[in-house]
PDB file of N, CA and C in Angstrom:
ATOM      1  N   UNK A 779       0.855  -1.167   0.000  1.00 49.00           N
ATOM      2  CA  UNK A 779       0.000   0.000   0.000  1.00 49.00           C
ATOM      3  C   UNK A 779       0.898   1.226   0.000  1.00 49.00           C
ATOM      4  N   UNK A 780       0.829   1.951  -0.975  1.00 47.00           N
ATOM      5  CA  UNK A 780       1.448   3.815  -0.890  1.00 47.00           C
ATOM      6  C   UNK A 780       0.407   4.575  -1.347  1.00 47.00           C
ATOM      7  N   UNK A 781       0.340   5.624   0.236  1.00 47.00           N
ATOM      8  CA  UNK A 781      -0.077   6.673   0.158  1.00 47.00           C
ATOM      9  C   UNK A 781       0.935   7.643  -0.023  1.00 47.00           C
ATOM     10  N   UNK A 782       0.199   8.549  -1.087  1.00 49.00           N
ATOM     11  CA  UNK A 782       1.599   9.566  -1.650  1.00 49.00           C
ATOM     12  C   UNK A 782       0.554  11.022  -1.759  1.00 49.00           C
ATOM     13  N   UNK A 783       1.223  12.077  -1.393  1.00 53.00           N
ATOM     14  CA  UNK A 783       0.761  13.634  -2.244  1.00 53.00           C
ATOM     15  C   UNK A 783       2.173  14.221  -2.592  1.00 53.00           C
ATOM     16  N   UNK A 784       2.252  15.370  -2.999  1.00 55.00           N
ATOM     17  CA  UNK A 784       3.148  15.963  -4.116  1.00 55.00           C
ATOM     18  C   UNK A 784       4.606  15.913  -3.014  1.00 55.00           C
ATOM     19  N   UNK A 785       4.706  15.842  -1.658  1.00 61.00           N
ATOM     20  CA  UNK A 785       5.862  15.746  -1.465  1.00 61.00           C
ATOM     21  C   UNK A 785       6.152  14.506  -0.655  1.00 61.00           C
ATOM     22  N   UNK A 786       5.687  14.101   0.099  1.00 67.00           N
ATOM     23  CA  UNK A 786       5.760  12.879   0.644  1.00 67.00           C
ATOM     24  C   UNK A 786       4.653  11.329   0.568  1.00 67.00           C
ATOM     25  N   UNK A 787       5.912  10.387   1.266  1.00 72.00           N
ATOM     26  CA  UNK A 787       5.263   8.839   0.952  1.00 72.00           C
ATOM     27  C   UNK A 787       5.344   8.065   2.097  1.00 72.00           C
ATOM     28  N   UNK A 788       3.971   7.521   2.147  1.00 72.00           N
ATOM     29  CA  UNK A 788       4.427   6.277   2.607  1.00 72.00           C
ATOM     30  C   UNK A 788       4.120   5.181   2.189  1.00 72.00           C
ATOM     31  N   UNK A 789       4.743   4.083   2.199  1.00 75.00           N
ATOM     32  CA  UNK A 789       4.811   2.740   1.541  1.00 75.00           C
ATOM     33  C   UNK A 789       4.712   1.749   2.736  1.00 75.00           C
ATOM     34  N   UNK A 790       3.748   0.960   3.104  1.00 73.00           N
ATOM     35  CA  UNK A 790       3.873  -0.595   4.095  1.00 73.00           C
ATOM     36  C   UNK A 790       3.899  -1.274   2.936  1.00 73.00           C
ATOM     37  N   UNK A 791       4.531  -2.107   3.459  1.00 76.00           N
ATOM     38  CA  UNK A 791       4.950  -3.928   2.306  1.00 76.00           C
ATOM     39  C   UNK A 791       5.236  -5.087   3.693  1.00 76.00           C
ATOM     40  N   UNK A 792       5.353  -6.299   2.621  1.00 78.00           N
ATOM     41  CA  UNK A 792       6.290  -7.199   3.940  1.00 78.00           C
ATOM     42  C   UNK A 792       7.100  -7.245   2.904  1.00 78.00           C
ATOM     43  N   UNK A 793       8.342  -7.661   3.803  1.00 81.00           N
ATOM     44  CA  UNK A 793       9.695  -8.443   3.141  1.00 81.00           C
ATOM     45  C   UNK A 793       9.243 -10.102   2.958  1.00 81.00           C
ATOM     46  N   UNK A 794      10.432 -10.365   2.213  1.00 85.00           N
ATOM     47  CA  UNK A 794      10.549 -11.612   2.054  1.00 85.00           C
ATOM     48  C   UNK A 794      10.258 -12.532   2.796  1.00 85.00           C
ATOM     49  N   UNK A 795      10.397 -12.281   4.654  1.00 83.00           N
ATOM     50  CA  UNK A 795      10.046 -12.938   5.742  1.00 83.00           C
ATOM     51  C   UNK A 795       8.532 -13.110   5.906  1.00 83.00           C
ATOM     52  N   UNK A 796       8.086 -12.045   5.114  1.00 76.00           N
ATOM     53  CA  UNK A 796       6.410 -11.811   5.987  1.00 76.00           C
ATOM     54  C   UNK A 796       6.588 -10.690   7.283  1.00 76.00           C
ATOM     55  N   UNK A 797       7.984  -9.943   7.321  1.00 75.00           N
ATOM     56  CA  UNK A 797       7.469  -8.987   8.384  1.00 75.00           C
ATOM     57  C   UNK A 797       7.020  -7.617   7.729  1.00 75.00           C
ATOM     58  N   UNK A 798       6.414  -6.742   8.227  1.00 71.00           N
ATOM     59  CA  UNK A 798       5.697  -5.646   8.037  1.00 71.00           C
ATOM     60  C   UNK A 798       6.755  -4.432   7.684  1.00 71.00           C
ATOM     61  N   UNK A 799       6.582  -3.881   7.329  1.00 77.00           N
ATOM     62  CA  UNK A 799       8.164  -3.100   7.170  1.00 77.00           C
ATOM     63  C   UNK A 799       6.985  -1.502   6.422  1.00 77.00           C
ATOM     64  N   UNK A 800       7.682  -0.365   6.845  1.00 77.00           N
ATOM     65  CA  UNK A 800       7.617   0.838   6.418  1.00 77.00           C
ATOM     66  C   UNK A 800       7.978   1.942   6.120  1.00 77.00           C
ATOM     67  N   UNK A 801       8.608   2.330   4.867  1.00 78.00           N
ATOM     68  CA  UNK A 801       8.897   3.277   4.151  1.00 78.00           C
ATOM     69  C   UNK A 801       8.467   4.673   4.495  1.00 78.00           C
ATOM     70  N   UNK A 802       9.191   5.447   5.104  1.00 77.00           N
ATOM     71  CA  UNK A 802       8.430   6.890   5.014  1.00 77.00           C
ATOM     72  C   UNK A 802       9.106   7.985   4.380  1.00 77.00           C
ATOM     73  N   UNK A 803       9.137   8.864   3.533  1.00 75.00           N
ATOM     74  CA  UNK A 803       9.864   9.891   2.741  1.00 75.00           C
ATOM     75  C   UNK A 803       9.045  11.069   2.679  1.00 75.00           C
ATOM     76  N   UNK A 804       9.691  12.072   3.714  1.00 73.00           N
ATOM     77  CA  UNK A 804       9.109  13.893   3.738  1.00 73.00           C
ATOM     78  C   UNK A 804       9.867  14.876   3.337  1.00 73.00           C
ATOM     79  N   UNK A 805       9.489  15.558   2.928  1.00 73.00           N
ATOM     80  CA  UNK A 805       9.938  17.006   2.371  1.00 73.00           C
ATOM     81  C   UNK A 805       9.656  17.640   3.512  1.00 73.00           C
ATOM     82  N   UNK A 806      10.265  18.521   3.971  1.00 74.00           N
ATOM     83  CA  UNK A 806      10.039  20.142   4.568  1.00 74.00           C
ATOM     84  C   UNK A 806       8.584  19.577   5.619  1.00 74.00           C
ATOM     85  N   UNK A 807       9.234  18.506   6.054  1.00 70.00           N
ATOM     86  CA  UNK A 807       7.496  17.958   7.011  1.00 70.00           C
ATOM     87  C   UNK A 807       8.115  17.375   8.689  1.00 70.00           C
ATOM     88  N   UNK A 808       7.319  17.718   9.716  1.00 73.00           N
ATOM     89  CA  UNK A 808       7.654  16.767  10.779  1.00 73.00           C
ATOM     90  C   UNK A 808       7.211  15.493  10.899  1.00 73.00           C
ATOM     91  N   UNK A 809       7.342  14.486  11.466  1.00 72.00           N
ATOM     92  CA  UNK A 809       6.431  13.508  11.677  1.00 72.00           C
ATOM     93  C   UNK A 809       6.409  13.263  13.025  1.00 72.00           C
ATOM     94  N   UNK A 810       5.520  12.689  13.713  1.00 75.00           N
ATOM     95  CA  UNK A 810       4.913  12.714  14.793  1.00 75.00           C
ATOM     96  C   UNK A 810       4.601  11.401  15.235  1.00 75.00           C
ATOM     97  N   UNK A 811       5.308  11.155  16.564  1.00 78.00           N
ATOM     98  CA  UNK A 811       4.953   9.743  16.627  1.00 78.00           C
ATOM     99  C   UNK A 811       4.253   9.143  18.080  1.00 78.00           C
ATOM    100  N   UNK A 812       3.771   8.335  18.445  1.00 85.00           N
ATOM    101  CA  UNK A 812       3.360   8.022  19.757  1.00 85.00           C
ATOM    102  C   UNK A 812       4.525   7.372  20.259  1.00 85.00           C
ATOM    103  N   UNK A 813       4.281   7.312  21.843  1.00 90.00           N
ATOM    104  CA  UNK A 813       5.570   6.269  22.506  1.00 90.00           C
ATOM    105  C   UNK A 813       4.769   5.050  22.223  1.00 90.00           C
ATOM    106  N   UNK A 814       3.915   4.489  22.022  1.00 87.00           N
ATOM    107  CA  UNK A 814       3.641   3.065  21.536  1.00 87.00           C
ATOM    108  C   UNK A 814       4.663   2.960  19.662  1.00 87.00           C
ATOM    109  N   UNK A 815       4.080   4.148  19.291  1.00 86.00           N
ATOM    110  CA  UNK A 815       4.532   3.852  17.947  1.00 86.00           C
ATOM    111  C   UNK A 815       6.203   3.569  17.854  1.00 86.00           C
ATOM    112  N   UNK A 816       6.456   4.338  18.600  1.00 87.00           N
ATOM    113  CA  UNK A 816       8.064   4.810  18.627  1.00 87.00           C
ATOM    114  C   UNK A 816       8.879   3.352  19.667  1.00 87.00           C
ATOM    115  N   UNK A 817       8.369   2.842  20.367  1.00 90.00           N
ATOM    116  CA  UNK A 817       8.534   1.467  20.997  1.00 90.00           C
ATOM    117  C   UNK A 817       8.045   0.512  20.034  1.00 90.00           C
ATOM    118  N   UNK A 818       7.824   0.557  19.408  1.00 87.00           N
ATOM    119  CA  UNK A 818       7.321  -0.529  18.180  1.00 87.00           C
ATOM    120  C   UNK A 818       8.611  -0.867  17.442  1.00 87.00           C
ATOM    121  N   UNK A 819       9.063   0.178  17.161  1.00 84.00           N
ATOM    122  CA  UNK A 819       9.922   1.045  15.999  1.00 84.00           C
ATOM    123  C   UNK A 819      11.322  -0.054  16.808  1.00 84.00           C
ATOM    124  N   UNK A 820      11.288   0.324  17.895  1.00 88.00           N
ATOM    125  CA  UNK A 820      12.781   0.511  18.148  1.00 88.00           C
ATOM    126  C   UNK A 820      12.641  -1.645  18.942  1.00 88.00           C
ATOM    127  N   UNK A 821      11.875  -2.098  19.091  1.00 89.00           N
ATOM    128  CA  UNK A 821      11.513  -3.807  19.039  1.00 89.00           C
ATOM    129  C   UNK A 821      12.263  -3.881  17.769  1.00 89.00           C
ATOM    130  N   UNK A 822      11.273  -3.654  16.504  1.00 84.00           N
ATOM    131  CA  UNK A 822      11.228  -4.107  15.197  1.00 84.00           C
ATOM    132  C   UNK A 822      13.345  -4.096  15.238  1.00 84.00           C
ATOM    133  N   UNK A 823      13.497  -2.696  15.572  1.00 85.00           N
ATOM    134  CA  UNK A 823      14.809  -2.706  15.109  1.00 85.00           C
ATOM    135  C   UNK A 823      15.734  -3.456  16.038  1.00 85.00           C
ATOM    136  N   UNK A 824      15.292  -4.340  17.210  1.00 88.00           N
ATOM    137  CA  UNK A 824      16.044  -4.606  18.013  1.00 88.00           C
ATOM    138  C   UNK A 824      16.755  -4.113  19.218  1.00 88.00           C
ATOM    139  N   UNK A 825      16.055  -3.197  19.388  1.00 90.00           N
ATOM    140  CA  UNK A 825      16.281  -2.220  21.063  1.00 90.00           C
ATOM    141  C   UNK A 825      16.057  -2.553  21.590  1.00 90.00           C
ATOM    142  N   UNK A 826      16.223  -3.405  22.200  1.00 93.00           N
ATOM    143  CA  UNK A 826      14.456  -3.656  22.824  1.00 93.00           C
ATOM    144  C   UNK A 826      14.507  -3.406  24.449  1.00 93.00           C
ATOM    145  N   UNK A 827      15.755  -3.238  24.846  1.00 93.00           N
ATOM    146  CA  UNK A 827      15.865  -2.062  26.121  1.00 93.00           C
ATOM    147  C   UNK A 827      15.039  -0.623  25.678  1.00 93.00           C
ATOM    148  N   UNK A 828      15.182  -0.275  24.764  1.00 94.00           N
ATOM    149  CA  UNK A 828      14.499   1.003  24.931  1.00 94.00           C
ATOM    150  C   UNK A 828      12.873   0.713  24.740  1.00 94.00           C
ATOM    151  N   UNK A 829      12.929  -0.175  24.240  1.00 94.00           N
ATOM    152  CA  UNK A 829      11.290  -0.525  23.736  1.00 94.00           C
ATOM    153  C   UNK A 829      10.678  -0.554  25.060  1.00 94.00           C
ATOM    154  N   UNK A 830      11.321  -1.611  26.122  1.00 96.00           N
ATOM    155  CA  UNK A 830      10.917  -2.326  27.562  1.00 96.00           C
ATOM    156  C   UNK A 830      10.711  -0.659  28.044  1.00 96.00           C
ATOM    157  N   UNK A 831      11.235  -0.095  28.163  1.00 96.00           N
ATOM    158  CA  UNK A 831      11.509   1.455  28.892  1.00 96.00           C
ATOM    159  C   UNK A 831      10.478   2.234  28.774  1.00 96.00           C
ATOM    160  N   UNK A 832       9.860   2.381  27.113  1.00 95.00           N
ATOM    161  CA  UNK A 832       8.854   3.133  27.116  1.00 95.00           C
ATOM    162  C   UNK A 832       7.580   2.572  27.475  1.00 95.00           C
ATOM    163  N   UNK A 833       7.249   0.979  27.292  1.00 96.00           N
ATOM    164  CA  UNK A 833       6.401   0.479  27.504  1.00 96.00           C
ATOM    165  C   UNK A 833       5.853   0.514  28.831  1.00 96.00           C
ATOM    166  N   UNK A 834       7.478   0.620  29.369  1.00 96.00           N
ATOM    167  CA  UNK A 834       6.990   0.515  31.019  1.00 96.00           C
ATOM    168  C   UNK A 834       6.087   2.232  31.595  1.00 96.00           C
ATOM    169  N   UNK A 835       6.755   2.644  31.294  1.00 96.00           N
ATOM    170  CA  UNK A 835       6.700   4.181  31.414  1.00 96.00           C
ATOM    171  C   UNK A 835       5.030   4.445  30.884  1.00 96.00           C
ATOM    172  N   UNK A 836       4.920   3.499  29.516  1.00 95.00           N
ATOM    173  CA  UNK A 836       2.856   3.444  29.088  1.00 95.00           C
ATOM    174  C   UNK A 836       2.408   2.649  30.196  1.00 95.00           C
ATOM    175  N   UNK A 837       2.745   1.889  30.840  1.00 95.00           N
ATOM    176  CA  UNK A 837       1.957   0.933  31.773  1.00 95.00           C
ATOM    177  C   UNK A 837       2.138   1.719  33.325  1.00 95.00           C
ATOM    178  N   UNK A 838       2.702   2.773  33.734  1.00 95.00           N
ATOM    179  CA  UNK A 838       2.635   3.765  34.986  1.00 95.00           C
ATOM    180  C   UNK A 838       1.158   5.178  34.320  1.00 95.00           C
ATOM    181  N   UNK A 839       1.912   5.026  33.143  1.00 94.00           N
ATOM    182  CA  UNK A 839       0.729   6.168  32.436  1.00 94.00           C
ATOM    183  C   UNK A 839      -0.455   5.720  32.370  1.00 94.00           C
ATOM    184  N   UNK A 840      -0.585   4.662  31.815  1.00 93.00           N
ATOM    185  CA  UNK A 840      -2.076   4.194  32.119  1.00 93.00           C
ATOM    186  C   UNK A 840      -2.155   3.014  32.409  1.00 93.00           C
ATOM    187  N   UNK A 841      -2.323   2.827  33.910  1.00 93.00           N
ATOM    188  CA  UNK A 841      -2.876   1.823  34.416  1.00 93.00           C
ATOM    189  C   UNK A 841      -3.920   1.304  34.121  1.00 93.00           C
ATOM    190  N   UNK A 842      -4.963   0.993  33.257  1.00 95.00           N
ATOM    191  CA  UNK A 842      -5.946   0.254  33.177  1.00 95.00           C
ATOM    192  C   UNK A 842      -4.979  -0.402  31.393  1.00 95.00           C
ATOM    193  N   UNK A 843      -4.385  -0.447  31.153  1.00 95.00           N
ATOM    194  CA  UNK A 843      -3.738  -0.728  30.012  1.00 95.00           C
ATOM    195  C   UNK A 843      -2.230  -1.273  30.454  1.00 95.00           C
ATOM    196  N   UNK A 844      -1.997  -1.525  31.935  1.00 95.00           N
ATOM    197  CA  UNK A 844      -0.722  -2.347  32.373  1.00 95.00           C
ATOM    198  C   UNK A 844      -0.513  -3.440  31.817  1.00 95.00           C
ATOM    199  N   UNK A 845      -2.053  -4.388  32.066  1.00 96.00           N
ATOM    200  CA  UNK A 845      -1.369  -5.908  31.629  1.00 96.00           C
ATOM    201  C   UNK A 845      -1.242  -6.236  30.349  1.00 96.00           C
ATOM    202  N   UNK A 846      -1.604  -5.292  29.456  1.00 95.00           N
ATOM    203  CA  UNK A 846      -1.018  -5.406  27.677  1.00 95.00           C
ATOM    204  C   UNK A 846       0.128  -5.110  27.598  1.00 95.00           C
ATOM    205  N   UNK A 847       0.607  -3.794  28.351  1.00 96.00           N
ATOM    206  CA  UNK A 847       2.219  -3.417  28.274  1.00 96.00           C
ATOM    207  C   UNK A 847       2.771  -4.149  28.770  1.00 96.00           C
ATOM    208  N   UNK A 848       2.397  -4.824  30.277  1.00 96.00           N
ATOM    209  CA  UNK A 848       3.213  -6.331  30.413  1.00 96.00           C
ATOM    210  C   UNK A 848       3.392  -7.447  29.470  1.00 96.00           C
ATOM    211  N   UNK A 849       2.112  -7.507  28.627  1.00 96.00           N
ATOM    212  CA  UNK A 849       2.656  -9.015  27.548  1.00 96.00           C
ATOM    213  C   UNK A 849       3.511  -8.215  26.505  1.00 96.00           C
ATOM    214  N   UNK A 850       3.800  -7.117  26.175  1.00 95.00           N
ATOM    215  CA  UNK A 850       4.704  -7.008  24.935  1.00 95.00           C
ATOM    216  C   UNK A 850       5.779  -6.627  25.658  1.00 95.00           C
ATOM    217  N   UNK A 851       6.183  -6.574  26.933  1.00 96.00           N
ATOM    218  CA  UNK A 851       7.196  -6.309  27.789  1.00 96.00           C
ATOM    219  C   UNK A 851       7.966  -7.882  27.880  1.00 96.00           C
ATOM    220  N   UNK A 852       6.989  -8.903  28.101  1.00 96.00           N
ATOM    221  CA  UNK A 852       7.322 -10.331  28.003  1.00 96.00           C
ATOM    222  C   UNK A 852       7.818 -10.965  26.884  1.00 96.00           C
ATOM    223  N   UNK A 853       7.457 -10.509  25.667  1.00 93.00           N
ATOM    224  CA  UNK A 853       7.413 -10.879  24.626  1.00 93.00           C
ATOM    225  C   UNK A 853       8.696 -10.322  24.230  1.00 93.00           C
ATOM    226  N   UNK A 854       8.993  -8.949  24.455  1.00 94.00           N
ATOM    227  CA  UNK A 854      10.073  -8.133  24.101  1.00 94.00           C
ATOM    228  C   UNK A 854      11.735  -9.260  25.161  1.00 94.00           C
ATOM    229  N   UNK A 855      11.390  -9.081  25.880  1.00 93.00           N
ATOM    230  CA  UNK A 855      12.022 -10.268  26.908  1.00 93.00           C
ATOM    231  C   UNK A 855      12.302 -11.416  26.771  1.00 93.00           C
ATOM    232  N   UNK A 856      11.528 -12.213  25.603  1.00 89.00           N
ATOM    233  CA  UNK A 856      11.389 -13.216  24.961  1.00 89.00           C
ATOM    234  C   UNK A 856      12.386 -13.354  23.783  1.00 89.00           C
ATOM    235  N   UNK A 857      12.130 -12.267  23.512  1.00 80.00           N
ATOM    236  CA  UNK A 857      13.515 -11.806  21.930  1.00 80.00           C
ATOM    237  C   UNK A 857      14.324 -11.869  22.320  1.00 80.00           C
ATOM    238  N   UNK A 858      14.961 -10.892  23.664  1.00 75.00           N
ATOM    239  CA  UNK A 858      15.911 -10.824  23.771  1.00 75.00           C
ATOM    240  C   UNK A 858      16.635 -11.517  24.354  1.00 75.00           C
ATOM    241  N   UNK A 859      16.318 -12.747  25.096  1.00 73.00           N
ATOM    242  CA  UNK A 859      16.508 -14.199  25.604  1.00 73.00           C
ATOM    243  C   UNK A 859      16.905 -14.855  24.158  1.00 73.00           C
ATOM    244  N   UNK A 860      16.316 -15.024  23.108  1.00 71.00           N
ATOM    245  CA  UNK A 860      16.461 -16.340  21.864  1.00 71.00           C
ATOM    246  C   UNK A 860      17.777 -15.343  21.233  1.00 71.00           C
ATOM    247  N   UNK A 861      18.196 -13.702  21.602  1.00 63.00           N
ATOM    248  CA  UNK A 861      19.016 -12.970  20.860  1.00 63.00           C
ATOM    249  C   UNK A 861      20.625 -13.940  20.912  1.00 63.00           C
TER     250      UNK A 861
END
């Protein structure tokens, strides 16, 4: 899928694996991201100390949304155990 206007793009695809992968290209633009989004980002790339960090930091922020940030906290923990 690419969504495009006259200066910027974005492109999702999978790779060869089947993982999700995304292209973004701006002109003269900010982009804006959530700490979920931006902890996503930095898993995918293998941080996953920083990932655990922000997640934790979403699960003090909103407590009624702890025990989800705990399973991708586990999961993230999980990677980095098979690393």
């Amino acid at each position: 899928e690419t969504i495009m206007d006259n200066k910027n793009e974005i492109l999702i695809y999978e790779d060869k694996d089947g993982i999700t992968k995304v292209n973004v290209t701006f002109t003269d633009e900010d982009i804006w991201l959530t700490q979920n989004q931006l902890a996503e980002i930095y898993k995918n790339q293998g941080l996953y100390c920083e990932a655990i960090a922000i997640y934790r930091k979403l699960s003090l922020l909103n407590s009624e949304k702890s025990i989800y940030f705990a399973g991708l906290i586990d999961e993230i923990e999980g990677k980095k155990d098979r690393k």
